[in-house]
Short mmCIF file of C-alpha atoms in Angstrom, two decimals:
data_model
loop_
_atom_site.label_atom_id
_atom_site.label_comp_id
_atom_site.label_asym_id
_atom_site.label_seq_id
_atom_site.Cartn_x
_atom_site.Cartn_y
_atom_site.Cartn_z
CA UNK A 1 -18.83 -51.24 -47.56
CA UNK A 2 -17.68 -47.74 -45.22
CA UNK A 3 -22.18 -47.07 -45.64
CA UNK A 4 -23.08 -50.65 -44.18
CA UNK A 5 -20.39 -50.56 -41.62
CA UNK A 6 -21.78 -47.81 -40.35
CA UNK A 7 -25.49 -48.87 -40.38
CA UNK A 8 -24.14 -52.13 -38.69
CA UNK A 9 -22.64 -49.67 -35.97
CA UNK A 10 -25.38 -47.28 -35.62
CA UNK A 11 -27.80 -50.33 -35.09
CA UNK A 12 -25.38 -51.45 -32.54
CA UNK A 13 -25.30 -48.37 -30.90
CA UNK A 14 -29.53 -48.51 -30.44
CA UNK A 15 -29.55 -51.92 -29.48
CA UNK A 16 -27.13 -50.88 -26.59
CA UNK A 17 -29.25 -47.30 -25.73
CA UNK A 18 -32.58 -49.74 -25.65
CA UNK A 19 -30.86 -52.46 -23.36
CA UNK A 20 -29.88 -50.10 -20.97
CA UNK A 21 -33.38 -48.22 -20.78
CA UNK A 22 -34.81 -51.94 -20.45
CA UNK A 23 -32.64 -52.88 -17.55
CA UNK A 24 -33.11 -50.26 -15.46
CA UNK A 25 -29.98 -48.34 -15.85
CA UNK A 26 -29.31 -44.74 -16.18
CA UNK A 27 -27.46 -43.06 -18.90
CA UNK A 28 -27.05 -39.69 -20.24
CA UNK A 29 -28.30 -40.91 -23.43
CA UNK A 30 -31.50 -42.20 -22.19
CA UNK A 31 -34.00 -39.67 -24.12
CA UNK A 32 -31.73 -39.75 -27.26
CA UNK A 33 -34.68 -41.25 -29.74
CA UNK A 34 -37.66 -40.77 -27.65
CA UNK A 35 -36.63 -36.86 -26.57
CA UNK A 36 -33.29 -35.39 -28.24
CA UNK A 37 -34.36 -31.72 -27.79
CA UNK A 38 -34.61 -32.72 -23.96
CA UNK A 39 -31.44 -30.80 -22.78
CA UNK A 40 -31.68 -28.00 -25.75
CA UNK A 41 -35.23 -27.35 -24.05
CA UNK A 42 -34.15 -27.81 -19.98
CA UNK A 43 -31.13 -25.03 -20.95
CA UNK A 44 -33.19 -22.79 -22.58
CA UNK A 45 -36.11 -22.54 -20.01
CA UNK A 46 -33.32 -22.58 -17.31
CA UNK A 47 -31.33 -19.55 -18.82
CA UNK A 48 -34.39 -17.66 -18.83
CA UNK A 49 -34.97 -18.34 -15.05
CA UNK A 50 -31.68 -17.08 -14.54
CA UNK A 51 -32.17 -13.89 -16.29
CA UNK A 52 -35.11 -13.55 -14.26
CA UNK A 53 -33.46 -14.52 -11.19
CA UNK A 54 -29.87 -15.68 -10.94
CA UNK A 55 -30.60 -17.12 -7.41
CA UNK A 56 -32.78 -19.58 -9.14
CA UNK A 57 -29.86 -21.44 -9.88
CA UNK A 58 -28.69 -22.01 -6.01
CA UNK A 59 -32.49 -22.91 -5.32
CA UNK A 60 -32.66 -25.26 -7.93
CA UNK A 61 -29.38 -27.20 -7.01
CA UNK A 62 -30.78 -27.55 -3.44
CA UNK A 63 -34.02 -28.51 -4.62
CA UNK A 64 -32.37 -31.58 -6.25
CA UNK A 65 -30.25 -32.29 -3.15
CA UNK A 66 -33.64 -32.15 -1.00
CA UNK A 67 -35.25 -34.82 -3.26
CA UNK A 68 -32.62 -36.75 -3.81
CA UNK A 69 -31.67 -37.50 0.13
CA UNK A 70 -35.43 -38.37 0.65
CA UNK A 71 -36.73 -41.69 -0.57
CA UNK A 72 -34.04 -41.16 -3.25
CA UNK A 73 -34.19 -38.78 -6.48
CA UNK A 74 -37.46 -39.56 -7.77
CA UNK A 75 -39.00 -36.15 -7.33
CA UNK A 76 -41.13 -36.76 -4.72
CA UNK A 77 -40.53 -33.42 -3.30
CA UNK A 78 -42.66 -31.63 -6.07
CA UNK A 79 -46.04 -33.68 -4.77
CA UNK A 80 -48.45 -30.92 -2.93
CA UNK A 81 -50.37 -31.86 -0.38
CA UNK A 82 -53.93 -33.23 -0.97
CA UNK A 83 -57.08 -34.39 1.43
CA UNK A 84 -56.01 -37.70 0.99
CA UNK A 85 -51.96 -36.98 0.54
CA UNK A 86 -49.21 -35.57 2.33
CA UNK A 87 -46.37 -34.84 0.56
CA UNK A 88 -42.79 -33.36 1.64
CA UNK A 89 -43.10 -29.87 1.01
CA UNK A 90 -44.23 -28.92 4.57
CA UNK A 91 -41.56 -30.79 6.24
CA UNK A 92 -39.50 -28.50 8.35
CA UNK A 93 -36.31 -28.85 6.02
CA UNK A 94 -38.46 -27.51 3.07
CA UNK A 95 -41.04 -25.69 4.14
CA UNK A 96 -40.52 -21.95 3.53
CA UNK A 97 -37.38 -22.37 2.02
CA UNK A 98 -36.73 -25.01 -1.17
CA UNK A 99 -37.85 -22.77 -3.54
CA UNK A 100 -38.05 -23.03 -7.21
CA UNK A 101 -41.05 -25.42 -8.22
CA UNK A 102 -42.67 -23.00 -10.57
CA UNK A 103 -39.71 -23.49 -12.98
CA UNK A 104 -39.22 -27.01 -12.84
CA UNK A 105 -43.43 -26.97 -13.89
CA UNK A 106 -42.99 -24.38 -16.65
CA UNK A 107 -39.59 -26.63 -17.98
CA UNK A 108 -41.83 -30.02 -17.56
CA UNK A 109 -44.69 -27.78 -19.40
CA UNK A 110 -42.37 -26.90 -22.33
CA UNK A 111 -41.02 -30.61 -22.52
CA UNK A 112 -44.61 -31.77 -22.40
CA UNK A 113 -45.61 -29.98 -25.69
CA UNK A 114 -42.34 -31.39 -27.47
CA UNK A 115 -42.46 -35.04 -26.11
CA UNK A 116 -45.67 -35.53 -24.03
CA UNK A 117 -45.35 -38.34 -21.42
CA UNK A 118 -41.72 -39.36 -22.07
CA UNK A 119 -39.40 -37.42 -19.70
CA UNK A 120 -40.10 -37.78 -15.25
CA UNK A 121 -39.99 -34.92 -13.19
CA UNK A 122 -37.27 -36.89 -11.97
CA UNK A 123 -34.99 -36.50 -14.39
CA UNK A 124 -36.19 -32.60 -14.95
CA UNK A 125 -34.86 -31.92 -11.34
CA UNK A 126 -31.25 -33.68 -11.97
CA UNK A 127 -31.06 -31.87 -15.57
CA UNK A 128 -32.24 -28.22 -13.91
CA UNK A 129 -29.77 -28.63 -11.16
CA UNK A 130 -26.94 -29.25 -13.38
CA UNK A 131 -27.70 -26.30 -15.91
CA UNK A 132 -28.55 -24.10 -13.03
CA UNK A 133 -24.59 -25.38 -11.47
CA UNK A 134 -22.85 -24.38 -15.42
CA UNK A 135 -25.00 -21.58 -15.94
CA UNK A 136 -23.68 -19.24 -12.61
CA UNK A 137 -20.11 -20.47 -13.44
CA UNK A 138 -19.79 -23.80 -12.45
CA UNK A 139 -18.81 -27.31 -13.92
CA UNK A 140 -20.89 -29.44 -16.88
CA UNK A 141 -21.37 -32.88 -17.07
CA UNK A 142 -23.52 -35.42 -18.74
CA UNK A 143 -26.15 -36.12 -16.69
CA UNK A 144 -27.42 -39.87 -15.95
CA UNK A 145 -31.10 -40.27 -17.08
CA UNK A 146 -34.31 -42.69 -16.69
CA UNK A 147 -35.47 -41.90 -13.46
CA UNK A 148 -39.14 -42.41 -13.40
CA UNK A 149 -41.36 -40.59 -10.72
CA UNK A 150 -42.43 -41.63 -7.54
CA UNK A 151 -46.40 -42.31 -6.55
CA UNK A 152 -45.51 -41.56 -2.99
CA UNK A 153 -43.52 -39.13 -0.69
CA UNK A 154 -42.34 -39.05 3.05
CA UNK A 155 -42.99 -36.07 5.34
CA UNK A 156 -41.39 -37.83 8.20
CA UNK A 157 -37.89 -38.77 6.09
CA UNK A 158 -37.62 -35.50 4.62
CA UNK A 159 -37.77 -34.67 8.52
CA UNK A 160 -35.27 -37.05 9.95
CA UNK A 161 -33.23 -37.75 6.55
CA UNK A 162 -32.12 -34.30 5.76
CA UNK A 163 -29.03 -33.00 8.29
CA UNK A 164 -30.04 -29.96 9.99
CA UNK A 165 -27.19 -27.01 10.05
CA UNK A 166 -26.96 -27.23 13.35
CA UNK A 167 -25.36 -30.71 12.66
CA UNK A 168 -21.58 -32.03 13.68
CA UNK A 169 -18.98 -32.93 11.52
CA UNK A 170 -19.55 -36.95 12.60
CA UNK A 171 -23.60 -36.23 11.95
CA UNK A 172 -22.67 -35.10 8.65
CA UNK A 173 -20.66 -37.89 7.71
CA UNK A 174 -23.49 -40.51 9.04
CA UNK A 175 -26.37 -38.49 7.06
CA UNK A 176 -23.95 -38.36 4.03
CA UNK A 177 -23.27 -42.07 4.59
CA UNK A 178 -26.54 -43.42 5.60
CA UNK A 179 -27.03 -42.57 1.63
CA UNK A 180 -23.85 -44.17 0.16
CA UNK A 181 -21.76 -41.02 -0.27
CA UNK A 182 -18.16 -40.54 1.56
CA UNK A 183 -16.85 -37.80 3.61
CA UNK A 184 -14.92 -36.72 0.27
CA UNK A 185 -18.49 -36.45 -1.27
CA UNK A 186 -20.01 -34.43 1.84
CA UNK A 187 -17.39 -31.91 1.43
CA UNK A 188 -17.24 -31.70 -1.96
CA UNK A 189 -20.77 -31.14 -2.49
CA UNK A 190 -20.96 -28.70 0.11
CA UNK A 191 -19.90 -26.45 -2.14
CA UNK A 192 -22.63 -26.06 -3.64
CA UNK A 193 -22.79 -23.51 -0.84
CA UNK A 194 -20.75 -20.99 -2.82
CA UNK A 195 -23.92 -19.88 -3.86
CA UNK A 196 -27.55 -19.24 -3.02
CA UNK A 197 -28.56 -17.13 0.14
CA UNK A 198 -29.70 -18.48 4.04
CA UNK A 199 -32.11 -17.51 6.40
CA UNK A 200 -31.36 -15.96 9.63
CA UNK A 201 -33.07 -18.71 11.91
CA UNK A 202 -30.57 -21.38 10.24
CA UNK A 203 -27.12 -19.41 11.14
CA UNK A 204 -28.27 -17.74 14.18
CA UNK A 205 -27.28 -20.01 16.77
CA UNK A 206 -23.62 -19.97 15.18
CA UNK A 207 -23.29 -15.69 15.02
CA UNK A 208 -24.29 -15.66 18.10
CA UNK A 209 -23.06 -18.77 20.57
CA UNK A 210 -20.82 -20.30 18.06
CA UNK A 211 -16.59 -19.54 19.25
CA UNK A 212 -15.30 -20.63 16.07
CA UNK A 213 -16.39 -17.63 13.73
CA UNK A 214 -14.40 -14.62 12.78
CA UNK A 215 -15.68 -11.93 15.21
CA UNK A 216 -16.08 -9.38 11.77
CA UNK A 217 -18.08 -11.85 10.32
CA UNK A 218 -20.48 -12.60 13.23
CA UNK A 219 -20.88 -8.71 13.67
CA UNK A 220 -21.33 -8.26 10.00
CA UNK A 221 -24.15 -11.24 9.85
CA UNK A 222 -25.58 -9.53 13.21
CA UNK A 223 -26.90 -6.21 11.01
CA UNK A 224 -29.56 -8.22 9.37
CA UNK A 225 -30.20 -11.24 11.79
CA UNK A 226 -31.46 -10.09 15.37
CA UNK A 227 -30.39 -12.47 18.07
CA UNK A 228 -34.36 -12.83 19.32
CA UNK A 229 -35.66 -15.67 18.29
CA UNK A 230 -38.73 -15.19 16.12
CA UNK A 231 -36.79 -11.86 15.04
CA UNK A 232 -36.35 -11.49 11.48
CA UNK A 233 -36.00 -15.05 10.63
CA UNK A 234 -36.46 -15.10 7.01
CA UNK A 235 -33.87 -12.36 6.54
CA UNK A 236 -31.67 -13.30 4.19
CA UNK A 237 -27.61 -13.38 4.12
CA UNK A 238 -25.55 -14.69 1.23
CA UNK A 239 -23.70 -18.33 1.84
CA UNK A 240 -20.57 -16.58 0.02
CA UNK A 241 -20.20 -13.27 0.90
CA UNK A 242 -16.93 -13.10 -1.72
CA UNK A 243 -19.40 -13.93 -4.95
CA UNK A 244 -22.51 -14.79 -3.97
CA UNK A 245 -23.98 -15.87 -7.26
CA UNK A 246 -20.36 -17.25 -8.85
CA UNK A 247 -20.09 -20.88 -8.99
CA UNK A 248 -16.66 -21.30 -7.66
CA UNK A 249 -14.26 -22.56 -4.41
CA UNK A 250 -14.38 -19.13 -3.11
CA UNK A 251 -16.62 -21.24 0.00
CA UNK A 252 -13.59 -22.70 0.94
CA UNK A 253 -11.60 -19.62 1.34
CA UNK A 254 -14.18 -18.92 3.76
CA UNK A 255 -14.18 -21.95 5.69
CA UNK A 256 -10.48 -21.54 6.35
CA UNK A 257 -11.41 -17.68 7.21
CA UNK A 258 -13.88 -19.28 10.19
CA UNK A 259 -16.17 -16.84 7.90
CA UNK A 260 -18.61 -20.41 7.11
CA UNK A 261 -22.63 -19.12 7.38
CA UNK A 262 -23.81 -22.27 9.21
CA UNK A 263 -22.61 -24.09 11.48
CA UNK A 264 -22.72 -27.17 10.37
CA UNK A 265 -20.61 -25.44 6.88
CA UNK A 266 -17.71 -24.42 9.77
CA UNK A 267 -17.39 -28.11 11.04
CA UNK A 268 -15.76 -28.95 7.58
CA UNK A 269 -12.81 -27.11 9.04
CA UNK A 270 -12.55 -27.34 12.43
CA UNK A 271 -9.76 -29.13 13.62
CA UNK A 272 -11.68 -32.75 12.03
CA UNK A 273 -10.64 -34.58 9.44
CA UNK A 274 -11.92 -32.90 6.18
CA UNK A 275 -9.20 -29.92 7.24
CA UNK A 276 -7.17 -31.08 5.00
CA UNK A 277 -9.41 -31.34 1.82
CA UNK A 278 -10.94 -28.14 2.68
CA UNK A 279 -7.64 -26.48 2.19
CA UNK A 280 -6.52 -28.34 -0.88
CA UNK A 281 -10.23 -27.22 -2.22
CA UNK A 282 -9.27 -23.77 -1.20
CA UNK A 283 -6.32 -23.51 -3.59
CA UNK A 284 -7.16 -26.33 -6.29
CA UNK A 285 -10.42 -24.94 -8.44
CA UNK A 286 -10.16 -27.72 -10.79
CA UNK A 287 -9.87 -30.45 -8.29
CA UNK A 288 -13.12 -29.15 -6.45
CA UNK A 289 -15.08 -28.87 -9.80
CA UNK A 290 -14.01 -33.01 -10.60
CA UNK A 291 -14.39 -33.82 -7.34
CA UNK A 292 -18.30 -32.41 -7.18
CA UNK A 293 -19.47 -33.63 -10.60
CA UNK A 294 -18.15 -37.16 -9.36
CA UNK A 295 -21.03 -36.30 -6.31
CA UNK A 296 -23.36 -34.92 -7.98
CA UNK A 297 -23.43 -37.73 -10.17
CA UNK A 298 -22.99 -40.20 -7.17
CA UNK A 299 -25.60 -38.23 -5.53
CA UNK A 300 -28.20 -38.48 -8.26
CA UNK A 301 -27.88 -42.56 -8.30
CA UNK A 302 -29.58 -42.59 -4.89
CA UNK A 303 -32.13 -45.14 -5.37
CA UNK A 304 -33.76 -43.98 -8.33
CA UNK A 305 -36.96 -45.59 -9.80
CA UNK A 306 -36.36 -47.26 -13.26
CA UNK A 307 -38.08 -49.96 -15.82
CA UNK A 308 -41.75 -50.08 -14.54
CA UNK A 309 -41.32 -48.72 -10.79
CA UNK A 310 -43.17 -45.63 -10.73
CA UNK A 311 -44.63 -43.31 -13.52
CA UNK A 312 -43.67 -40.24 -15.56
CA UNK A 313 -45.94 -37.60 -14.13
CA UNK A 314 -48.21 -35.91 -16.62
CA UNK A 315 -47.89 -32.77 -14.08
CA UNK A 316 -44.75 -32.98 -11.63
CA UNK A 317 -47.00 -31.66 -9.00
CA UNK A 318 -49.66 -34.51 -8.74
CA UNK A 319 -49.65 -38.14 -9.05
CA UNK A 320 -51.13 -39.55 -12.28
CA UNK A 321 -54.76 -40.26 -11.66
CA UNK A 322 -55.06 -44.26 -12.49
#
């Protein structure tokens, strides 16, 4: 009786993975039958990316966060440029700067030879992000999966879409919005800002002309970011001086220090109205770590591509050829 029970459940418990995957929704237990070494494979290429580089992690986190706020997360930032395409990775947001494509290819590569033409890009992105997050100190959570990948990208949206860090604290909250995520989300998930490393021409304005920065801090950034323009821009600076490659709410601590690296990081505390949370942030590790897996998660439902929209890329770099 206790064996058939359980066949009746586990039989249940497929019929209610298969629905899911069949209407369109995501769930961490997508992949279960079609890919259940998935994650074991994502962590393992990811740790040794980390080894190799612990700033991977930071790139990879903003990699996700630069597909996701363009035509949602359907990896559409990983498409190169072709005669007859033009992708997103040349937009000014990206170009230069999101890093980390080679390891998202070598983790699809190693996925590939396990369980060829199952798993997106999409989902690749979202999983890397996450493991790159728990794997410099940060939360873990069960990732929501079946995204499939797009066939197209947007140069000018990954232009207008993504807020510059020159932005305002009401620019934030309309870019942030304009996607379905609340001020509590904007702040919480700039935190991811506790790690990973800038480049000079994106905090220079605020080292420089900005009032609201701790005069040790501006002349500390000043050493390695000229004040000419064209001088030294891609000289880097860490977003979190404190522990630069520590997943923690040390970023907060430096927002209430007016010791923020960009100017639009500063505006989360300056006299508006995420004050308040910045400082409860500051003091509450456990309440910043819920509050950013709830975003991240939130974040990663931004119009993904499920059922039959799309395709899963054979190569996250090109669209299939038909």
């Amino acid at each position: 009786m206790a064996s058939s029970s359980f066949r009746a459940w586990h039989c249940l418990l497929a019929l209610s993975l298969l629905s899911s995957a069949a209407c369109g929704q995501l769930s961490p237990t997508f992949y279960a039958f079609t890919c259940p070494m998935l994650e074991l494979i994502v962590r393992a290429t990811m740790i040794t990316a980390i080894m190799a580089e612990r700033r991977m992690g930071a790139s990879l986190l903003r990699l996700f966060f630069h597909d996701c706020f363009v035509q949602g997360c359907d990896a559409s930032i990983l498409l190169d440029d072709t005669g007859s395409f033009t992708g997103e990775k040349s937009a000014g947001p990206n170009i230069n700067s999101v890093r980390g494509y080679e390891v998202i290819g070598q983790i699809k590569r190693n996925v590939e030879a396990v369980c060829p033409g199952v798993v997106s890009c999409a989902d690749i992105v979202a999983l890397a992000a996450r493991d790159g997050t728990f794997l410099l100190g940060g939360p873990i959570w069960a990732v929501p999966l079946g995204r499939r990948d797009s066939t197209t990208a947007s140069l000018d949206k990954a232009n207008s879409d993504l807020p510059a860090p020159t932005s305002s604290l009401a620019a934030l909250i309309a870019s942030f919005g304009n996607k379905g995520l609340s001020a509590r989300d904007l702040t919480a998930l700039s935190g991811a800002h506790t790690i990973g490393f800038l480049q000079c021409l994106n905090f220079r304005d605020h080292i420089y002309n900005d009032t609201n920065v701790d005069p040790a801090f501006a002349t500390l950034r000043r050493g390695s970011c000229p004040a000419a323009q064209r001088s030294g821009d891609t000289n880097l600076a860490p977003l979190d001086a404190q522990t630069q490659l520590l997943f923690d709410n040390a970023y907060y601590r430096n927002l209430l220090a007016r010791r923020g690296l960009l100017h639009s990081d500063q505006e989360l505390f300056n006299g508006g109205s995420q004050d308040a949370l910045v400082r409860r942030y500051s003091t509450n590790p456990a309440l910043f770590a819920a509050d950013f897996v709830a975003a991240m998660i939130k974040m990663g439902n931004i119009s993904p591509l499920t059922g039959t929209a799309g395709q899963i890329r054979a190569n996250c770099r090109v669209v299939n050829s038909s």
